[in-house]
Short mmCIF file of C-alpha atoms in Angstrom, two decimals:
data_model
loop_
_atom_site.label_atom_id
_atom_site.label_comp_id
_atom_site.label_asym_id
_atom_site.label_seq_id
_atom_site.Cartn_x
_atom_site.Cartn_y
_atom_site.Cartn_z
CA MET A 119 -6.80 39.25 -41.66
CA PRO A 120 -8.12 35.92 -40.29
CA SER A 121 -6.09 34.51 -37.42
CA CYS A 122 -5.72 31.40 -35.26
CA SER A 123 -4.34 31.80 -31.73
CA VAL A 124 -4.08 28.46 -29.93
CA HIS A 125 -1.30 26.56 -28.21
CA HIS A 126 0.70 24.16 -30.36
CA CYS A 127 -0.05 25.59 -33.84
CA VAL A 128 1.22 23.80 -36.92
CA LEU A 129 1.93 26.77 -39.11
CA PHE A 130 1.37 25.57 -42.58
CA LEU A 131 -0.99 27.07 -45.12
CA LEU A 132 -3.99 25.21 -46.43
CA THR A 133 -5.56 26.65 -49.56
CA LEU A 134 -9.28 26.15 -49.66
CA THR A 135 -11.31 26.54 -52.78
CA LEU A 136 -14.80 27.75 -51.90
CA THR A 137 -17.69 28.24 -54.25
CA THR A 138 -17.61 32.02 -54.21
CA ALA A 139 -14.34 32.94 -52.50
CA GLY A 140 -10.89 31.61 -51.75
CA VAL A 141 -9.38 32.04 -48.32
CA SER A 142 -6.10 30.82 -46.87
CA ALA A 143 -6.29 29.52 -43.25
CA ALA A 144 -3.63 28.19 -40.96
CA VAL A 145 -4.32 24.76 -39.47
CA CYS A 146 -3.75 24.75 -35.74
CA SER A 147 -3.19 21.59 -33.71
CA THR A 148 -4.63 21.52 -30.19
CA THR A 149 -3.91 18.71 -27.74
CA VAL A 150 -6.05 18.02 -24.67
CA LYS A 151 -6.08 15.47 -21.86
CA LEU A 152 -8.64 12.70 -22.12
CA HIS A 153 -12.06 13.71 -20.71
CA HIS A 154 -10.95 17.31 -20.14
CA PRO A 155 -12.61 20.41 -21.67
CA VAL A 156 -10.87 22.20 -24.54
CA THR A 157 -11.44 25.42 -26.44
CA LEU A 158 -10.93 25.61 -30.21
CA SER A 159 -9.88 29.19 -30.88
CA CYS A 160 -11.30 31.39 -33.58
CA GLU A 161 -11.06 35.19 -33.38
CA HIS A 162 -12.68 37.39 -36.00
CA LYS A 163 -15.14 40.26 -36.00
CA CYS A 164 -18.00 38.66 -37.89
CA SER A 165 -21.15 40.62 -38.76
CA VAL A 166 -22.91 37.65 -40.31
CA SER A 167 -23.57 34.13 -39.08
CA VAL A 168 -20.78 31.94 -37.75
CA LYS A 169 -20.68 28.15 -37.74
CA TRP A 170 -18.36 25.37 -36.67
CA THR A 171 -18.26 22.28 -38.86
CA LEU A 172 -16.14 19.21 -39.42
CA PHE A 173 -13.45 20.12 -41.88
CA TYR A 174 -13.92 16.97 -43.95
CA ASN A 175 -17.73 16.97 -43.68
CA ARG A 176 -19.13 20.47 -43.88
CA ASP A 177 -22.69 19.17 -43.58
CA VAL A 178 -22.07 18.38 -39.88
CA VAL A 179 -22.69 21.71 -38.11
CA LEU A 180 -21.61 21.56 -34.46
CA ALA A 181 -22.47 25.14 -33.47
CA ARG A 182 -23.67 28.35 -35.04
CA CYS A 183 -24.24 31.98 -34.06
CA ASP A 184 -25.95 34.99 -35.58
CA GLN A 185 -26.80 38.47 -34.37
CA THR A 186 -29.68 37.22 -32.23
CA SER A 187 -28.59 33.89 -30.67
CA CYS A 188 -26.30 30.84 -30.66
CA SER A 189 -27.02 27.11 -30.77
CA SER A 190 -24.84 24.03 -30.48
CA GLN A 191 -24.94 20.27 -30.36
CA GLU A 192 -24.62 18.38 -27.08
CA GLY A 193 -21.05 18.43 -25.79
CA PHE A 194 -20.25 21.73 -27.57
CA THR A 195 -20.75 25.33 -26.40
CA ILE A 196 -20.33 28.73 -27.99
CA SER A 197 -20.92 32.07 -26.29
CA HIS A 198 -23.12 34.72 -27.90
CA ASP A 199 -21.59 37.47 -25.74
CA GLN A 200 -18.11 36.47 -26.90
CA TYR A 201 -19.33 36.21 -30.48
CA LYS A 202 -20.36 39.87 -30.42
CA LYS A 203 -16.85 40.74 -29.18
CA GLY A 204 -15.16 38.87 -31.99
CA ASP A 205 -14.36 35.66 -30.08
CA LEU A 206 -15.90 32.84 -32.05
CA SER A 207 -14.21 30.02 -30.09
CA LEU A 208 -15.91 26.65 -29.66
CA THR A 209 -15.63 24.73 -26.38
CA ILE A 210 -15.77 20.94 -26.21
CA THR A 211 -16.94 20.12 -22.70
CA LYS A 212 -15.42 16.63 -22.42
CA ALA A 213 -12.93 15.53 -25.04
CA ASP A 214 -12.66 11.86 -25.90
CA TYR A 215 -11.21 9.79 -28.72
CA SER A 216 -14.35 9.99 -30.83
CA LEU A 217 -13.93 13.78 -31.03
CA ARG A 218 -10.48 13.64 -32.56
CA ASP A 219 -11.00 15.44 -35.81
CA THR A 220 -10.32 18.62 -37.75
CA TYR A 221 -12.77 21.47 -37.13
CA SER A 222 -13.52 24.49 -39.27
CA CYS A 223 -14.68 27.95 -38.11
CA GLU A 224 -16.58 29.86 -40.85
CA CYS A 225 -17.83 33.40 -40.95
CA GLY A 226 -20.38 33.51 -43.69
CA ILE A 227 -18.70 31.86 -46.63
CA SER A 228 -15.18 32.59 -45.41
CA GLU A 229 -13.12 30.12 -43.43
CA ILE A 230 -11.56 31.84 -40.44
CA SER A 231 -9.63 29.04 -38.78
CA THR A 232 -9.05 25.30 -38.93
CA VAL A 233 -8.19 23.37 -35.76
CA ARG A 234 -7.06 19.78 -35.51
CA LEU A 235 -7.87 18.22 -32.10
CA SER A 236 -5.69 15.49 -30.61
CA ILE A 237 -5.86 13.63 -27.28
CA GLU A 238 -2.76 13.46 -25.10
CA THR A 239 -1.13 10.06 -24.85
CA VAL A 240 -2.08 8.30 -21.62
CA PHE A 241 0.90 6.80 -19.77
CA SER A 242 0.44 3.97 -17.26
CA ALA A 243 2.92 2.06 -15.11
CA VAL A 244 1.93 -1.54 -14.34
CA GLN A 245 3.57 -3.79 -11.72
CA MET A 246 2.89 -7.49 -12.19
CA HIS A 247 3.91 -10.95 -11.04
CA PRO A 248 4.51 -13.99 -13.24
CA GLY A 249 1.31 -15.84 -14.13
CA GLU A 250 -0.95 -12.76 -13.98
CA ASP A 251 -2.91 -11.34 -16.94
CA LEU A 252 -2.01 -8.03 -18.55
CA LYS A 253 -5.04 -5.91 -19.59
CA LEU A 254 -4.52 -3.32 -22.33
CA ASP A 255 -7.30 -0.79 -22.94
CA LEU A 256 -7.51 -0.09 -26.66
CA SER A 257 -9.88 2.85 -25.97
CA VAL A 258 -10.61 3.83 -29.58
CA PRO A 259 -13.03 2.27 -32.04
CA GLU A 260 -10.64 2.77 -34.94
CA SER A 261 -8.00 0.28 -36.00
CA VAL A 262 -4.98 0.16 -33.73
CA LYS A 263 -1.71 -1.72 -33.50
CA VAL A 264 0.12 -2.88 -30.41
CA ILE A 265 3.85 -2.24 -30.40
CA TYR A 266 6.12 -3.91 -27.87
CA ARG A 267 9.60 -2.73 -26.92
CA GLY A 268 11.52 -4.95 -24.53
CA SER A 269 13.46 -3.60 -21.57
CA ASP A 270 16.75 -4.40 -23.31
CA SER A 271 15.67 -3.33 -26.81
CA ALA A 272 15.94 0.01 -28.53
CA ASP A 273 13.31 -0.64 -31.19
CA GLY A 274 9.68 -1.59 -30.93
CA VAL A 275 8.03 -4.52 -32.72
CA GLN A 276 4.37 -4.71 -33.72
CA ILE A 277 2.94 -7.76 -31.99
CA CYS A 278 -0.80 -7.33 -32.59
CA ASN A 279 -3.23 -5.52 -34.84
CA VAL A 280 -6.91 -4.83 -34.21
CA THR A 281 -9.13 -4.01 -37.21
CA ASP A 282 -12.93 -3.92 -37.07
CA ARG A 283 -12.75 -5.55 -33.63
CA THR A 284 -10.77 -8.47 -35.04
CA LEU A 285 -7.52 -9.37 -33.30
CA GLN A 286 -4.47 -10.59 -35.18
CA CYS A 287 -1.19 -11.27 -33.39
CA HIS A 288 2.20 -12.78 -34.09
CA THR A 289 2.31 -16.56 -33.79
CA GLU A 290 4.12 -16.50 -30.42
CA TYR A 291 1.44 -14.25 -28.90
CA THR A 292 -1.69 -15.78 -30.46
CA PRO A 293 -2.18 -18.56 -27.82
CA ARG A 294 -1.98 -16.04 -24.97
CA THR A 295 -4.04 -13.12 -26.32
CA SER A 296 -7.75 -12.41 -26.55
CA LEU A 297 -9.97 -9.42 -27.29
CA SER A 298 -13.08 -8.51 -25.32
CA ASN A 299 -14.86 -5.27 -26.21
CA SER A 300 -12.05 -2.72 -26.15
CA GLU A 301 -9.70 -4.69 -23.91
CA LEU A 302 -6.81 -6.82 -25.11
CA THR A 303 -5.62 -9.48 -22.64
CA LEU A 304 -2.15 -11.03 -22.54
CA ARG A 305 -2.39 -14.08 -20.28
CA ASP A 306 0.19 -15.66 -18.00
CA VAL A 307 2.88 -13.01 -18.25
CA THR A 308 6.49 -13.98 -17.61
CA LEU A 309 9.58 -12.00 -16.67
CA SER A 310 10.43 -11.63 -20.38
CA ASP A 311 7.13 -9.77 -20.95
CA SER A 312 8.48 -6.71 -19.14
CA GLY A 313 8.77 -3.66 -21.36
CA ILE A 314 6.77 -0.90 -23.03
CA TYR A 315 3.47 -1.59 -24.81
CA THR A 316 2.21 1.18 -27.08
CA ILE A 317 -1.36 1.35 -28.42
CA ARG A 318 -1.11 3.34 -31.69
CA ASP A 319 -3.92 4.54 -33.94
CA THR A 320 -3.24 3.04 -37.35
CA LYS A 321 -4.93 5.84 -39.31
CA SER A 322 -3.53 8.93 -37.53
CA ASP A 323 -0.35 7.21 -36.31
CA GLU A 324 -0.96 8.73 -32.85
CA ASP A 325 -0.01 6.95 -29.66
CA ILE A 326 -3.20 6.40 -27.64
CA CYS A 327 -1.78 4.67 -24.56
CA VAL A 328 1.68 3.69 -23.42
CA TYR A 329 2.00 0.97 -20.76
CA THR A 330 5.29 0.51 -18.93
CA VAL A 331 5.03 -3.07 -17.65
CA SER A 332 7.35 -4.48 -15.01
CA VAL A 333 7.04 -8.19 -14.26
CA THR A 334 8.95 -9.12 -11.08
CA ASP A 335 9.08 -12.36 -9.18
CA ASP A 336 9.20 -10.82 -5.69
CA ARG A 337 6.50 -13.01 -4.20
CA VAL A 338 7.51 -14.88 -1.05
CA PRO A 339 8.40 -18.55 -1.77
CA TRP A 340 6.18 -21.21 -0.18
CA TRP A 341 9.00 -22.54 1.97
CA VAL A 342 9.30 -19.16 3.68
CA TYR A 343 5.73 -19.52 4.94
CA VAL A 344 6.55 -23.04 6.16
CA LEU A 345 9.63 -21.70 7.95
CA ILE A 346 7.56 -18.95 9.58
CA VAL A 347 4.99 -21.47 10.79
CA LEU A 348 7.71 -23.72 12.20
CA LEU A 349 9.33 -20.73 13.90
CA LEU A 350 6.01 -19.71 15.47
CA VAL A 351 5.45 -23.27 16.70
CA PHE A 352 8.98 -23.31 18.16
CA LEU A 353 8.39 -19.96 19.91
CA LEU A 354 5.08 -21.21 21.28
CA LEU A 355 6.67 -24.36 22.64
CA ALA A 356 9.53 -22.31 24.11
CA LEU A 357 7.00 -20.02 25.80
CA ILE A 358 5.09 -22.95 27.23
CA GLY A 359 8.36 -24.48 28.42
CA LEU A 360 9.39 -21.20 30.06
CA ILE A 361 6.08 -20.88 31.85
CA GLN A 362 6.31 -24.47 33.04
CA TYR A 363 9.90 -23.96 34.15
CA ARG A 364 8.94 -20.91 36.19
CA ARG A 365 6.08 -22.80 37.78
CA ASN A 366 8.45 -25.65 38.69
CA ALA A 367 11.03 -23.14 39.96
CA VAL A 368 8.44 -21.62 42.29
CA HIS A 369 7.53 -25.07 43.52
CA ARG A 370 11.21 -25.99 43.98
CA ASP A 371 11.82 -22.76 45.92
CA PHE A 372 8.86 -23.56 48.16
CA ILE A 373 10.13 -27.08 48.81
CA GLU A 374 13.66 -25.76 49.52
CA VAL A 375 12.40 -23.10 51.94
CA SER A 376 10.15 -25.64 53.67
CA LYS A 377 13.08 -28.02 54.00
CA GLN A 378 15.31 -25.37 55.57
CA LEU A 379 12.57 -24.24 57.94
CA GLY A 380 12.15 -27.88 58.94
CA ASN A 381 15.89 -28.21 59.63
CA VAL A 382 15.87 -25.09 61.79
CA ASN A 383 12.80 -26.31 63.63
CA LYS A 384 14.53 -29.64 64.32
CA LEU A 385 17.60 -27.84 65.69
CA VAL A 386 15.39 -25.73 67.94
CA GLN A 387 13.56 -28.80 69.19
CA ARG A 388 16.88 -30.54 69.80
CA ALA A 389 18.13 -27.55 71.76
CA GLU A 390 14.95 -27.59 73.86
CA ARG A 391 15.35 -31.26 74.59
CA GLU A 392 18.96 -30.90 75.60
CA GLN A 393 18.14 -27.88 77.72
CA GLY A 394 15.59 -29.96 79.55
CA ASP A 395 18.06 -32.74 80.13
CA GLU A 396 20.07 -31.77 83.18
CA ARG A 397 22.47 -34.57 82.51
CA SER A 398 23.43 -33.28 79.08
CA GLY A 399 26.46 -31.14 78.77
CA ASN A 400 25.83 -30.25 75.12
CA SER A 401 23.09 -27.69 75.60
CA PRO A 402 25.24 -24.68 74.60
CA GLU A 403 26.37 -26.46 71.40
CA ALA A 404 22.77 -27.28 70.38
CA LEU A 405 21.67 -23.71 71.00
CA GLN A 406 24.59 -22.39 69.01
CA LYS A 407 23.78 -24.60 66.03
CA ALA A 408 20.14 -23.54 66.09
CA GLU A 409 21.08 -19.84 66.25
CA GLU A 410 23.63 -20.17 63.44
CA ALA A 411 21.11 -22.03 61.27
CA MET A 412 18.58 -19.19 61.77
CA LYS A 413 21.21 -16.54 60.91
CA VAL A 414 22.20 -18.41 57.74
CA LEU A 415 18.56 -18.75 56.76
CA GLU A 416 17.86 -15.05 57.32
CA GLU A 417 20.97 -14.01 55.42
CA ARG A 418 20.20 -16.25 52.46
CA TYR A 419 16.69 -14.91 51.96
CA ARG A 420 17.30 -11.31 53.03
CA GLU A 421 16.90 -10.01 49.42
CA ASN A 422 14.10 -12.42 48.53
CA ALA A 423 10.94 -10.37 48.28
CA LYS A 424 8.71 -13.41 48.51
CA TYR A 425 10.18 -15.23 51.54
CA SER A 426 12.25 -12.62 53.39
CA GLU A 427 9.49 -11.41 55.71
CA GLN A 428 8.13 -14.89 56.39
CA ILE A 429 11.58 -16.23 57.33
CA LYS A 430 12.25 -13.22 59.54
CA LEU A 431 9.02 -13.85 61.44
CA PHE A 432 9.74 -17.58 61.64
CA CYS A 433 13.20 -17.05 63.11
CA ALA A 434 11.90 -14.44 65.55
CA ALA A 435 9.24 -16.88 66.73
CA LYS A 436 11.80 -19.66 67.16
CA ARG A 437 14.12 -17.38 69.15
CA GLU A 438 11.20 -16.39 71.34
CA GLN A 439 10.35 -20.06 71.73
CA LEU A 440 13.88 -20.82 72.94
CA ARG A 441 13.85 -17.81 75.25
CA LEU A 442 10.55 -18.79 76.82
CA TYR A 443 11.76 -22.35 77.14
CA ARG A 444 14.98 -21.26 78.85
CA THR A 445 13.04 -18.97 81.21
CA GLY A 446 10.64 -21.75 82.11
CA GLU A 447 13.45 -24.18 82.73
CA GLU A 448 15.28 -21.72 84.94
CA GLU A 449 12.17 -21.13 87.03
CA ARG A 450 11.58 -24.86 87.32
CA LEU A 451 15.14 -25.46 88.47
CA LEU A 452 14.88 -22.62 90.97
CA LEU A 453 11.75 -24.10 92.47
CA THR A 454 13.39 -27.48 92.59
CA HIS A 455 16.36 -26.15 94.48
CA ARG A 456 14.11 -24.33 96.95
CA GLY A 457 12.16 -27.50 97.53
CA GLU A 458 15.24 -29.33 98.47
#
């Protein structure tokens, strides 16, 4: 018995009336992804020649085999080794929309199997912004219709029809649509254009492509860019101000330290003058003020990494200066007393 073993068979009987014999064959439906290879199954132990033809045009022979060899048109292959084993399957190397058809496998004058080839629907998700153009690939040379179903609608509505490369659309779409080669363009989309667009073959009523279009207005408003620029300018000015403030602070610290060193130096000089004045009775008080001023200065800048060491050395030098001055004065007084 002739058989047809393929995936997705439509099991209905088709009665063929041949010139010399009548054979019943099941029509099998095979679906393949676009541009993928596909095998049309036909299994039968055939001792005569085998050929694959178009079901509706038997004069178009795509492949044939006999006991000695096999031959096929470009894009089709059939194996002679498999033919001898009873596998008469035909392989289409790269399926496209032009190859959608019904194919017949014949052994001699008997039809073994009939296979209808379909291409899987191509699904695409499209993210868009208002004002952009939506491009719909019609893909097939045959007549097609474009069906639109809105995001909040349960039913689709035919919005355009393409026949013999002529575009006809509903009045509301006509100003925004155009056709170039096999591409339909919908210009200046809006939020209301979101939805599902189906490209359907008018003749076979098959869905060729389904576009899920989402139009969202998530672009950043112009005023946000202005705000960002203003913020950057503000941050730049703040940074410049901070740098300038730190520079001024360093200068102020230097002036303050210099001022305090000058005050200590004046107190030391005053103590020296009063020590040299034998008539002054305030020498201990001047020395005490100078020493206290140096202690306060050292304590204030003890934790200051920049000035601590310098102030310590300065105060040590001033104390040594007072000590040497006192020693010199004592020696001078001693010599004076001896001279008397």
